[in-house]
Amino acid sequence: MGTSIAVAGKGGTGKTTIAALLVRYLRERGDGTILAIDADPSSNLNQALGLPLAHSVGEIREELLGKVGRNSLEPGMSKQDYLEYQIQESLVEGPGVDLLAMGRPEGPGCYCAANNMLRVIVDRLSKNYDYLVIDNEAGLEHLSRRTTRDVDSLLLVSDPTIRGLTAVERVLDLVKELKTKVSRSFLVINRTSGDLPSSLGDFVARLPAQYLGTVALDPGIADLDARGEPLVQVAGDSAIYRKVEEVGRWLVER
Ligand SMILES: Nc1ncnc2c1ncn2[C@@H]1O[C@H](COP(=O)(O)OP(=O)(O)OP(=O)(O)O)[C@@H](O)[C@H]1O
Ligand SMILES: [Mg+2]
């Protein structure tokens, strides 16, 4: 079974940017197949990776429910088969990475049965890959509903603020509460300029996550973003990519 990495943290801290660069790092290692899972309903990991927008698992679930309601599911086809086939079809195959978009966790009302099936299917699908990189939304809906599987490494991303670190603390509490299996938790502080204020240092030291340091504000990322270019194209010798390589080694080698 492969190595799964989930990226989580407060909104706008750089989760998607770092998830995309981790995918690039794993691709450059060249030692395994990679599935990137966009678990943010506003799906933008594809943009950061320079891939087309995927038809999402949430949309597929809604289409199935529509078909069931209209009694128009092909005769002889089970819901499970339908979901499995459609999800396989929705995978975006990029260079060295496949992308699956989760979309919205649930529509109005509770579709727990459908979500249970989805969990089984997404789990089975992800087992076909050596690496799994999951870009979570700030609200952690998918993680809390367990539509995505347990993770080996949870990479928490904060900005250099108490609010960012408080959000990280909440994620760690939630993970404990949900009994989601997370083998190891790591923390990076992104978008820093200069040294970390000591008030944040004390907070970091108290968190039950291994601190891997800071990621500086990067002009190359800002420039790509301003031009609407895939962030994954940032220079290989940029400070941000060097740091992500170092973080990536922690996540998969130790
Ligand atoms: N180290 C960095 N240097 C410069 N800009 C950065 C850096 N990290 C992230 N950004 C920029 O900050 C913005 C937010 O980043 P990103 O979308 O990766 O955050 P996010 O945590 O995924 O946000 P959301 O919670 O909305 O999904 C983007 O415009 C991104 O280009
Ligand atoms: Mg994001």
PDB file of C-alpha atoms and ligand atoms in Angstrom:
ATOM      1  CA  MET A   1       0.000   0.000   0.000  1.00  0.00           C
ATOM      2  CA  GLY A   2       1.169   3.512  -0.870  1.00  0.00           C
ATOM      3  CA  THR A   3       2.086   6.521   1.225  1.00  0.00           C
ATOM      4  CA  SER A   4      -0.697   9.023   1.816  1.00  0.00           C
ATOM      5  CA  ILE A   5      -0.123  12.675   2.620  1.00  0.00           C
ATOM      6  CA  ALA A   6      -2.937  15.051   3.565  1.00  0.00           C
ATOM      7  CA  VAL A   7      -2.432  18.816   3.588  1.00  0.00           C
ATOM      8  CA  ALA A   8      -4.657  20.854   5.914  1.00  0.00           C
ATOM      9  CA  GLY A   9      -4.892  24.224   7.647  1.00  0.00           C
ATOM     10  CA  LYS A  10      -6.661  27.574   7.756  1.00  0.00           C
ATOM     11  CA  GLY A  11      -8.039  29.124   4.558  1.00  0.00           C
ATOM     12  CA  GLY A  12      -5.530  30.797   2.288  1.00  0.00           C
ATOM     13  CA  THR A  13      -2.401  29.596   4.075  1.00  0.00           C
ATOM     14  CA  GLY A  14      -0.983  27.888   1.000  1.00  0.00           C
ATOM     15  CA  LYS A  15      -2.290  24.316   1.248  1.00  0.00           C
ATOM     16  CA  THR A  16      -3.002  24.003  -2.469  1.00  0.00           C
ATOM     17  CA  THR A  17       0.315  25.585  -3.442  1.00  0.00           C
ATOM     18  CA  ILE A  18       2.257  23.229  -1.186  1.00  0.00           C
ATOM     19  CA  ALA A  19       0.191  20.179  -2.211  1.00  0.00           C
ATOM     20  CA  ALA A  20       0.899  20.932  -5.889  1.00  0.00           C
ATOM     21  CA  LEU A  21       4.627  21.360  -5.239  1.00  0.00           C
ATOM     22  CA  LEU A  22       4.683  18.107  -3.257  1.00  0.00           C
ATOM     23  CA  VAL A  23       3.152  16.383  -6.274  1.00  0.00           C
ATOM     24  CA  ARG A  24       5.956  17.839  -8.383  1.00  0.00           C
ATOM     25  CA  TYR A  25       8.543  16.658  -5.871  1.00  0.00           C
ATOM     26  CA  LEU A  26       7.132  13.116  -5.898  1.00  0.00           C
ATOM     27  CA  ARG A  27       6.973  13.175  -9.686  1.00  0.00           C
ATOM     28  CA  GLU A  28      10.625  14.203  -9.864  1.00  0.00           C
ATOM     29  CA  ARG A  29      11.588  11.399  -7.474  1.00  0.00           C
ATOM     30  CA  GLY A  30      10.210   9.118 -10.154  1.00  0.00           C
ATOM     31  CA  ASP A  31       9.776   6.215  -7.765  1.00  0.00           C
ATOM     32  CA  GLY A  32       6.056   5.670  -7.892  1.00  0.00           C
ATOM     33  CA  THR A  33       2.639   6.480  -9.265  1.00  0.00           C
ATOM     34  CA  ILE A  34       0.813   9.470  -7.802  1.00  0.00           C
ATOM     35  CA  LEU A  35      -2.840  10.235  -7.215  1.00  0.00           C
ATOM     36  CA  ALA A  36      -3.672  13.830  -6.281  1.00  0.00           C
ATOM     37  CA  ILE A  37      -7.022  14.217  -4.539  1.00  0.00           C
ATOM     38  CA  ASP A  38      -8.632  17.638  -4.511  1.00  0.00           C
ATOM     39  CA  ALA A  39     -10.793  17.490  -1.392  1.00  0.00           C
ATOM     40  CA  ASP A  40     -11.752  21.157  -1.600  1.00  0.00           C
ATOM     41  CA  PRO A  41     -15.261  21.665  -3.032  1.00  0.00           C
ATOM     42  CA  SER A  42     -14.058  24.794  -4.809  1.00  0.00           C
ATOM     43  CA  SER A  43     -11.626  22.530  -6.700  1.00  0.00           C
ATOM     44  CA  ASN A  44      -8.492  24.443  -7.669  1.00  0.00           C
ATOM     45  CA  LEU A  45      -5.684  21.951  -7.247  1.00  0.00           C
ATOM     46  CA  ASN A  46      -6.057  21.248 -10.968  1.00  0.00           C
ATOM     47  CA  GLN A  47      -5.109  24.865 -11.763  1.00  0.00           C
ATOM     48  CA  ALA A  48      -2.056  24.764  -9.544  1.00  0.00           C
ATOM     49  CA  LEU A  49      -1.014  21.553 -11.314  1.00  0.00           C
ATOM     50  CA  GLY A  50      -1.892  22.870 -14.771  1.00  0.00           C
ATOM     51  CA  LEU A  51      -4.532  20.185 -15.380  1.00  0.00           C
ATOM     52  CA  PRO A  52      -8.117  20.473 -16.643  1.00  0.00           C
ATOM     53  CA  LEU A  53     -10.950  20.589 -14.130  1.00  0.00           C
ATOM     54  CA  ALA A  54     -12.157  17.118 -13.210  1.00  0.00           C
ATOM     55  CA  HIS A  55     -15.763  15.983 -13.061  1.00  0.00           C
ATOM     56  CA  SER A  56     -16.115  15.621  -9.312  1.00  0.00           C
ATOM     57  CA  VAL A  57     -17.104  12.668  -7.158  1.00  0.00           C
ATOM     58  CA  GLY A  58     -19.774  14.901  -5.596  1.00  0.00           C
ATOM     59  CA  GLU A  59     -21.282  15.588  -9.028  1.00  0.00           C
ATOM     60  CA  ILE A  60     -21.232  11.883  -9.825  1.00  0.00           C
ATOM     61  CA  ARG A  61     -23.044  11.130  -6.548  1.00  0.00           C
ATOM     62  CA  GLU A  62     -25.702  13.770  -7.339  1.00  0.00           C
ATOM     63  CA  GLU A  63     -26.166  12.370 -10.854  1.00  0.00           C
ATOM     64  CA  LEU A  64     -26.635   8.886  -9.443  1.00  0.00           C
ATOM     65  CA  LEU A  65     -29.223  10.118  -6.962  1.00  0.00           C
ATOM     66  CA  GLY A  66     -31.010  11.915  -9.805  1.00  0.00           C
ATOM     67  CA  LYS A  67     -31.053   8.718 -11.862  1.00  0.00           C
ATOM     68  CA  VAL A  68     -32.315   6.661  -8.935  1.00  0.00           C
ATOM     69  CA  GLY A  69     -35.056   9.253  -8.314  1.00  0.00           C
ATOM     70  CA  ARG A  70     -36.123   9.117 -11.967  1.00  0.00           C
ATOM     71  CA  ASN A  71     -35.773   5.355 -12.040  1.00  0.00           C
ATOM     72  CA  SER A  72     -33.436   5.715 -14.982  1.00  0.00           C
ATOM     73  CA  LEU A  73     -30.384   3.778 -13.810  1.00  0.00           C
ATOM     74  CA  GLU A  74     -29.480   1.291 -16.560  1.00  0.00           C
ATOM     75  CA  PRO A  75     -31.161  -2.038 -15.796  1.00  0.00           C
ATOM     76  CA  GLY A  76     -28.776  -4.552 -14.301  1.00  0.00           C
ATOM     77  CA  MET A  77     -26.358  -1.885 -13.137  1.00  0.00           C
ATOM     78  CA  SER A  78     -25.889  -1.552  -9.386  1.00  0.00           C
ATOM     79  CA  LYS A  79     -25.296   1.839  -7.772  1.00  0.00           C
ATOM     80  CA  GLN A  80     -21.864   0.637  -6.719  1.00  0.00           C
ATOM     81  CA  ASP A  81     -20.981  -0.329 -10.308  1.00  0.00           C
ATOM     82  CA  TYR A  82     -22.287   2.985 -11.608  1.00  0.00           C
ATOM     83  CA  LEU A  83     -20.222   5.003  -9.107  1.00  0.00           C
ATOM     84  CA  GLU A  84     -17.128   2.939  -9.679  1.00  0.00           C
ATOM     85  CA  TYR A  85     -17.311   3.294 -13.453  1.00  0.00           C
ATOM     86  CA  GLN A  86     -18.026   7.028 -13.389  1.00  0.00           C
ATOM     87  CA  ILE A  87     -15.265   7.762 -10.899  1.00  0.00           C
ATOM     88  CA  GLN A  88     -12.762   5.843 -12.979  1.00  0.00           C
ATOM     89  CA  GLU A  89     -13.889   7.877 -16.000  1.00  0.00           C
ATOM     90  CA  SER A  90     -13.582  11.167 -14.109  1.00  0.00           C
ATOM     91  CA  LEU A  91      -9.883  10.717 -13.320  1.00  0.00           C
ATOM     92  CA  VAL A  92      -7.803  13.367 -15.044  1.00  0.00           C
ATOM     93  CA  GLU A  93      -4.616  11.787 -16.307  1.00  0.00           C
ATOM     94  CA  GLY A  94      -1.782  14.299 -16.251  1.00  0.00           C
ATOM     95  CA  PRO A  95       1.932  13.822 -16.840  1.00  0.00           C
ATOM     96  CA  GLY A  96       3.073  11.578 -13.978  1.00  0.00           C
ATOM     97  CA  VAL A  97      -0.012  12.212 -11.872  1.00  0.00           C
ATOM     98  CA  ASP A  98      -3.724  11.397 -11.888  1.00  0.00           C
ATOM     99  CA  LEU A  99      -6.186  13.826 -10.338  1.00  0.00           C
ATOM    100  CA  LEU A 100      -9.473  13.087  -8.612  1.00  0.00           C
ATOM    101  CA  ALA A 101     -11.739  15.949  -7.491  1.00  0.00           C
ATOM    102  CA  MET A 102     -14.014  15.183  -4.547  1.00  0.00           C
ATOM    103  CA  GLY A 103     -16.383  18.126  -5.024  1.00  0.00           C
ATOM    104  CA  ARG A 104     -19.036  18.780  -2.416  1.00  0.00           C
ATOM    105  CA  PRO A 105     -19.168  16.220   0.377  1.00  0.00           C
ATOM    106  CA  GLU A 106     -22.976  16.102   0.460  1.00  0.00           C
ATOM    107  CA  GLY A 107     -25.937  17.695  -1.177  1.00  0.00           C
ATOM    108  CA  PRO A 108     -28.974  18.742   0.833  1.00  0.00           C
ATOM    109  CA  GLY A 109     -30.166  15.887   3.028  1.00  0.00           C
ATOM    110  CA  CYS A 110     -28.097  12.936   4.113  1.00  0.00           C
ATOM    111  CA  TYR A 111     -26.692  10.551   1.582  1.00  0.00           C
ATOM    112  CA  CYS A 112     -24.718   8.485   3.993  1.00  0.00           C
ATOM    113  CA  ALA A 113     -25.226   5.299   2.002  1.00  0.00           C
ATOM    114  CA  ALA A 114     -23.831   6.909  -1.131  1.00  0.00           C
ATOM    115  CA  ASN A 115     -20.930   8.364   0.830  1.00  0.00           C
ATOM    116  CA  ASN A 116     -20.157   4.955   2.307  1.00  0.00           C
ATOM    117  CA  MET A 117     -19.977   3.503  -1.179  1.00  0.00           C
ATOM    118  CA  LEU A 118     -17.803   6.390  -2.288  1.00  0.00           C
ATOM    119  CA  ARG A 119     -15.410   5.847   0.563  1.00  0.00           C
ATOM    120  CA  VAL A 120     -14.969   2.223  -0.414  1.00  0.00           C
ATOM    121  CA  ILE A 121     -14.444   3.147  -4.064  1.00  0.00           C
ATOM    122  CA  VAL A 122     -12.019   6.003  -3.393  1.00  0.00           C
ATOM    123  CA  ASP A 123     -10.096   3.774  -0.965  1.00  0.00           C
ATOM    124  CA  ARG A 124      -9.863   0.995  -3.501  1.00  0.00           C
ATOM    125  CA  LEU A 125      -8.827   3.378  -6.255  1.00  0.00           C
ATOM    126  CA  SER A 126      -6.145   5.034  -4.137  1.00  0.00           C
ATOM    127  CA  LYS A 127      -4.614   1.662  -3.325  1.00  0.00           C
ATOM    128  CA  ASN A 128      -3.555   1.447  -6.968  1.00  0.00           C
ATOM    129  CA  TYR A 129      -1.063   4.284  -6.427  1.00  0.00           C
ATOM    130  CA  ASP A 130       2.243   4.531  -4.622  1.00  0.00           C
ATOM    131  CA  TYR A 131       1.633   8.082  -3.432  1.00  0.00           C
ATOM    132  CA  LEU A 132      -1.526   9.888  -2.513  1.00  0.00           C
ATOM    133  CA  VAL A 133      -1.562  13.660  -1.961  1.00  0.00           C
ATOM    134  CA  ILE A 134      -4.809  15.064  -0.566  1.00  0.00           C
ATOM    135  CA  ASP A 135      -5.416  18.811  -0.665  1.00  0.00           C
ATOM    136  CA  ASN A 136      -8.060  19.514   1.978  1.00  0.00           C
ATOM    137  CA  GLU A 137     -10.293  22.519   2.290  1.00  0.00           C
ATOM    138  CA  ALA A 138     -10.001  24.634   5.413  1.00  0.00           C
ATOM    139  CA  GLY A 139     -13.281  23.226   6.784  1.00  0.00           C
ATOM    140  CA  LEU A 140     -12.068  19.614   6.663  1.00  0.00           C
ATOM    141  CA  GLU A 141     -15.467  18.326   5.555  1.00  0.00           C
ATOM    142  CA  HIS A 142     -14.058  15.355   3.715  1.00  0.00           C
ATOM    143  CA  LEU A 143     -11.674  14.459   6.492  1.00  0.00           C
ATOM    144  CA  SER A 144     -14.431  14.677   9.097  1.00  0.00           C
ATOM    145  CA  ARG A 145     -16.889  12.693   6.993  1.00  0.00           C
ATOM    146  CA  ARG A 146     -14.148  10.267   6.212  1.00  0.00           C
ATOM    147  CA  THR A 147     -14.842  10.340   2.489  1.00  0.00           C
ATOM    148  CA  THR A 148     -11.067  10.209   2.178  1.00  0.00           C
ATOM    149  CA  ARG A 149      -9.047   7.465   3.804  1.00  0.00           C
ATOM    150  CA  ASP A 150      -6.723   7.465   6.774  1.00  0.00           C
ATOM    151  CA  VAL A 151      -3.407   9.203   6.254  1.00  0.00           C
ATOM    152  CA  ASP A 152       0.213   8.394   6.934  1.00  0.00           C
ATOM    153  CA  SER A 153       1.412  11.985   7.099  1.00  0.00           C
ATOM    154  CA  LEU A 154      -0.707  14.997   7.914  1.00  0.00           C
ATOM    155  CA  LEU A 155       1.017  18.185   6.774  1.00  0.00           C
ATOM    156  CA  LEU A 156      -0.430  21.196   8.547  1.00  0.00           C
ATOM    157  CA  VAL A 157       0.094  24.575   6.940  1.00  0.00           C
ATOM    158  CA  SER A 158      -0.215  27.812   8.866  1.00  0.00           C
ATOM    159  CA  ASP A 159       0.572  31.407   8.124  1.00  0.00           C
ATOM    160  CA  PRO A 160       2.664  33.300  10.673  1.00  0.00           C
ATOM    161  CA  THR A 161      -0.359  34.224  12.826  1.00  0.00           C
ATOM    162  CA  ILE A 162      -1.932  32.988  16.046  1.00  0.00           C
ATOM    163  CA  ARG A 163      -5.150  32.436  14.090  1.00  0.00           C
ATOM    164  CA  GLY A 164      -3.362  30.146  11.691  1.00  0.00           C
ATOM    165  CA  LEU A 165      -1.823  28.127  14.508  1.00  0.00           C
ATOM    166  CA  THR A 166      -5.146  27.978  16.355  1.00  0.00           C
ATOM    167  CA  ALA A 167      -6.671  26.473  13.213  1.00  0.00           C
ATOM    168  CA  VAL A 168      -3.854  23.902  13.183  1.00  0.00           C
ATOM    169  CA  GLU A 169      -4.582  23.074  16.806  1.00  0.00           C
ATOM    170  CA  ARG A 170      -8.247  22.532  15.914  1.00  0.00           C
ATOM    171  CA  VAL A 171      -7.361  20.198  13.077  1.00  0.00           C
ATOM    172  CA  LEU A 172      -5.212  18.158  15.452  1.00  0.00           C
ATOM    173  CA  ASP A 173      -8.075  18.042  17.987  1.00  0.00           C
ATOM    174  CA  LEU A 174     -10.556  17.045  15.299  1.00  0.00           C
ATOM    175  CA  VAL A 175      -8.323  14.262  14.070  1.00  0.00           C
ATOM    176  CA  LYS A 176      -8.057  12.922  17.612  1.00  0.00           C
ATOM    177  CA  GLU A 177     -11.786  13.220  18.203  1.00  0.00           C
ATOM    178  CA  LEU A 178     -12.687  11.477  14.960  1.00  0.00           C
ATOM    179  CA  LYS A 179     -10.173   8.745  15.576  1.00  0.00           C
ATOM    180  CA  THR A 180      -9.021   9.325  12.006  1.00  0.00           C
ATOM    181  CA  LYS A 181      -5.851   7.336  11.719  1.00  0.00           C
ATOM    182  CA  VAL A 182      -2.980   9.741  11.183  1.00  0.00           C
ATOM    183  CA  SER A 183       0.423   8.204  11.723  1.00  0.00           C
ATOM    184  CA  ARG A 184       2.434  11.425  11.883  1.00  0.00           C
ATOM    185  CA  SER A 185       1.682  15.133  11.902  1.00  0.00           C
ATOM    186  CA  PHE A 186       3.975  17.851  10.608  1.00  0.00           C
ATOM    187  CA  LEU A 187       3.744  21.624  10.547  1.00  0.00           C
ATOM    188  CA  VAL A 188       5.131  24.275   8.241  1.00  0.00           C
ATOM    189  CA  ILE A 189       4.604  27.998   8.533  1.00  0.00           C
ATOM    190  CA  ASN A 190       4.153  29.496   5.111  1.00  0.00           C
ATOM    191  CA  ARG A 191       4.408  33.002   3.710  1.00  0.00           C
ATOM    192  CA  THR A 192       6.890  34.249   6.249  1.00  0.00           C
ATOM    193  CA  SER A 193       9.266  37.154   5.874  1.00  0.00           C
ATOM    194  CA  GLY A 194      12.088  37.285   8.372  1.00  0.00           C
ATOM    195  CA  ASP A 195      12.216  35.407  11.641  1.00  0.00           C
ATOM    196  CA  LEU A 196       9.261  33.840  13.369  1.00  0.00           C
ATOM    197  CA  PRO A 197       7.990  36.045  16.234  1.00  0.00           C
ATOM    198  CA  SER A 198       8.663  34.424  19.626  1.00  0.00           C
ATOM    199  CA  SER A 199       4.937  34.449  20.458  1.00  0.00           C
ATOM    200  CA  LEU A 200       4.423  32.021  17.579  1.00  0.00           C
ATOM    201  CA  GLY A 201       7.483  29.975  18.521  1.00  0.00           C
ATOM    202  CA  ASP A 202       5.987  29.187  21.927  1.00  0.00           C
ATOM    203  CA  PHE A 203       2.692  28.133  20.349  1.00  0.00           C
ATOM    204  CA  VAL A 204       4.479  25.937  17.806  1.00  0.00           C
ATOM    205  CA  ALA A 205       6.468  24.223  20.551  1.00  0.00           C
ATOM    206  CA  ARG A 206       3.242  23.222  22.319  1.00  0.00           C
ATOM    207  CA  LEU A 207       1.593  21.663  19.264  1.00  0.00           C
ATOM    208  CA  PRO A 208       1.663  17.870  18.936  1.00  0.00           C
ATOM    209  CA  ALA A 209       3.129  18.050  15.426  1.00  0.00           C
ATOM    210  CA  GLN A 210       6.689  17.942  14.215  1.00  0.00           C
ATOM    211  CA  TYR A 211       7.755  21.417  13.143  1.00  0.00           C
ATOM    212  CA  LEU A 212       9.572  21.465   9.809  1.00  0.00           C
ATOM    213  CA  GLY A 213      10.239  25.196   9.610  1.00  0.00           C
ATOM    214  CA  THR A 214       9.119  28.116   7.517  1.00  0.00           C
ATOM    215  CA  VAL A 215       8.373  28.648   3.839  1.00  0.00           C
ATOM    216  CA  ALA A 216       9.204  32.192   2.793  1.00  0.00           C
ATOM    217  CA  LEU A 217       6.992  34.449   0.730  1.00  0.00           C
ATOM    218  CA  ASP A 218       8.028  33.659  -2.803  1.00  0.00           C
ATOM    219  CA  PRO A 219       7.974  36.252  -5.583  1.00  0.00           C
ATOM    220  CA  GLY A 220       7.945  33.486  -8.218  1.00  0.00           C
ATOM    221  CA  ILE A 221       4.692  32.039  -6.852  1.00  0.00           C
ATOM    222  CA  ALA A 222       3.083  35.479  -6.681  1.00  0.00           C
ATOM    223  CA  ASP A 223       4.138  36.143 -10.266  1.00  0.00           C
ATOM    224  CA  LEU A 224       2.766  32.848 -11.620  1.00  0.00           C
ATOM    225  CA  ASP A 225      -0.463  33.399  -9.716  1.00  0.00           C
ATOM    226  CA  ALA A 226      -0.822  36.932 -11.093  1.00  0.00           C
ATOM    227  CA  ARG A 227      -0.421  35.569 -14.615  1.00  0.00           C
ATOM    228  CA  GLY A 228      -2.775  32.634 -14.028  1.00  0.00           C
ATOM    229  CA  GLU A 229      -0.024  30.113 -14.727  1.00  0.00           C
ATOM    230  CA  PRO A 230       0.265  26.747 -12.934  1.00  0.00           C
ATOM    231  CA  LEU A 231       2.099  27.292  -9.636  1.00  0.00           C
ATOM    232  CA  VAL A 232       3.841  23.974 -10.124  1.00  0.00           C
ATOM    233  CA  GLN A 233       6.019  25.710 -12.739  1.00  0.00           C
ATOM    234  CA  VAL A 234       7.912  27.732 -10.129  1.00  0.00           C
ATOM    235  CA  ALA A 235      11.710  27.633 -10.612  1.00  0.00           C
ATOM    236  CA  GLY A 236      13.332  24.451  -9.360  1.00  0.00           C
ATOM    237  CA  ASP A 237      15.956  26.466  -7.499  1.00  0.00           C
ATOM    238  CA  SER A 238      13.420  28.816  -5.847  1.00  0.00           C
ATOM    239  CA  ALA A 239      13.417  28.929  -2.054  1.00  0.00           C
ATOM    240  CA  ILE A 240       9.837  27.626  -1.902  1.00  0.00           C
ATOM    241  CA  TYR A 241      10.526  24.579  -4.057  1.00  0.00           C
ATOM    242  CA  ARG A 242      13.770  23.787  -2.211  1.00  0.00           C
ATOM    243  CA  LYS A 243      11.817  23.867   1.037  1.00  0.00           C
ATOM    244  CA  VAL A 244       9.039  21.666  -0.313  1.00  0.00           C
ATOM    245  CA  GLU A 245      11.655  19.138  -1.451  1.00  0.00           C
ATOM    246  CA  GLU A 246      13.031  19.071   2.093  1.00  0.00           C
ATOM    247  CA  VAL A 247       9.519  18.679   3.549  1.00  0.00           C
ATOM    248  CA  GLY A 248       8.745  15.980   0.996  1.00  0.00           C
ATOM    249  CA  ARG A 249      11.786  14.002   2.080  1.00  0.00           C
ATOM    250  CA  TRP A 250      10.576  14.165   5.679  1.00  0.00           C
ATOM    251  CA  LEU A 251       7.158  12.941   4.634  1.00  0.00           C
ATOM    252  CA  VAL A 252       8.211   9.984   2.566  1.00  0.00           C
ATOM    253  CA  GLU A 253      11.693   8.944   3.668  1.00  0.00           C
ATOM    254  CA  ARG A 254      11.670   9.009   7.447  1.00  0.00           C
TER     255      ARG A 254
HETATM  256  N1  LIG B   1       5.114  30.989  -0.103  1.00  0.00           N
HETATM  257  C1  LIG B   1       4.291  31.751  -0.822  1.00  0.00           C
HETATM  258  N2  LIG B   1       4.720  32.875  -1.409  1.00  0.00           N
HETATM  259  C2  LIG B   1       3.909  33.677  -2.130  1.00  0.00           C
HETATM  260  N3  LIG B   1       2.616  33.433  -2.332  1.00  0.00           N
HETATM  261  C3  LIG B   1       2.099  32.325  -1.768  1.00  0.00           C
HETATM  262  C4  LIG B   1       2.893  31.426  -1.002  1.00  0.00           C
HETATM  263  N4  LIG B   1       2.108  30.413  -0.589  1.00  0.00           N
HETATM  264  C5  LIG B   1       0.884  30.664  -1.081  1.00  0.00           C
HETATM  265  N5  LIG B   1       0.861  31.819  -1.785  1.00  0.00           N
HETATM  266  C6  LIG B   1      -0.296  32.449  -2.424  1.00  0.00           C
HETATM  267  O1  LIG B   1      -1.287  32.597  -1.435  1.00  0.00           O
HETATM  268  C7  LIG B   1      -2.577  32.374  -1.979  1.00  0.00           C
HETATM  269  C8  LIG B   1      -3.280  31.268  -1.229  1.00  0.00           C
HETATM  270  O2  LIG B   1      -2.580  30.057  -1.478  1.00  0.00           O
HETATM  271  P1  LIG B   1      -3.348  28.682  -1.662  1.00  0.00           P
HETATM  272  O3  LIG B   1      -4.464  28.792  -2.618  1.00  0.00           O
HETATM  273  O4  LIG B   1      -2.302  27.655  -1.904  1.00  0.00           O
HETATM  274  O5  LIG B   1      -3.927  28.540  -0.185  1.00  0.00           O
HETATM  275  P2  LIG B   1      -4.989  27.505   0.370  1.00  0.00           P
HETATM  276  O6  LIG B   1      -4.623  27.268   1.777  1.00  0.00           O
HETATM  277  O7  LIG B   1      -5.061  26.329  -0.526  1.00  0.00           O
HETATM  278  O8  LIG B   1      -6.336  28.350   0.256  1.00  0.00           O
HETATM  279  P3  LIG B   1      -7.852  27.804   0.396  1.00  0.00           P
HETATM  280  O9  LIG B   1      -8.069  27.619   1.862  1.00  0.00           O
HETATM  281  O10 LIG B   1      -8.662  28.915  -0.184  1.00  0.00           O
HETATM  282  O11 LIG B   1      -7.929  26.533  -0.356  1.00  0.00           O
HETATM  283  C9  LIG B   1      -2.375  32.068  -3.444  1.00  0.00           C
HETATM  284  O12 LIG B   1      -2.569  33.243  -4.177  1.00  0.00           O
HETATM  285  C10 LIG B   1      -0.925  31.608  -3.497  1.00  0.00           C
HETATM  286  O13 LIG B   1      -0.360  31.877  -4.747  1.00  0.00           O
HETATM  287 MG    MG B   2      -6.702  25.431  -1.466  1.00  0.00          MG
END
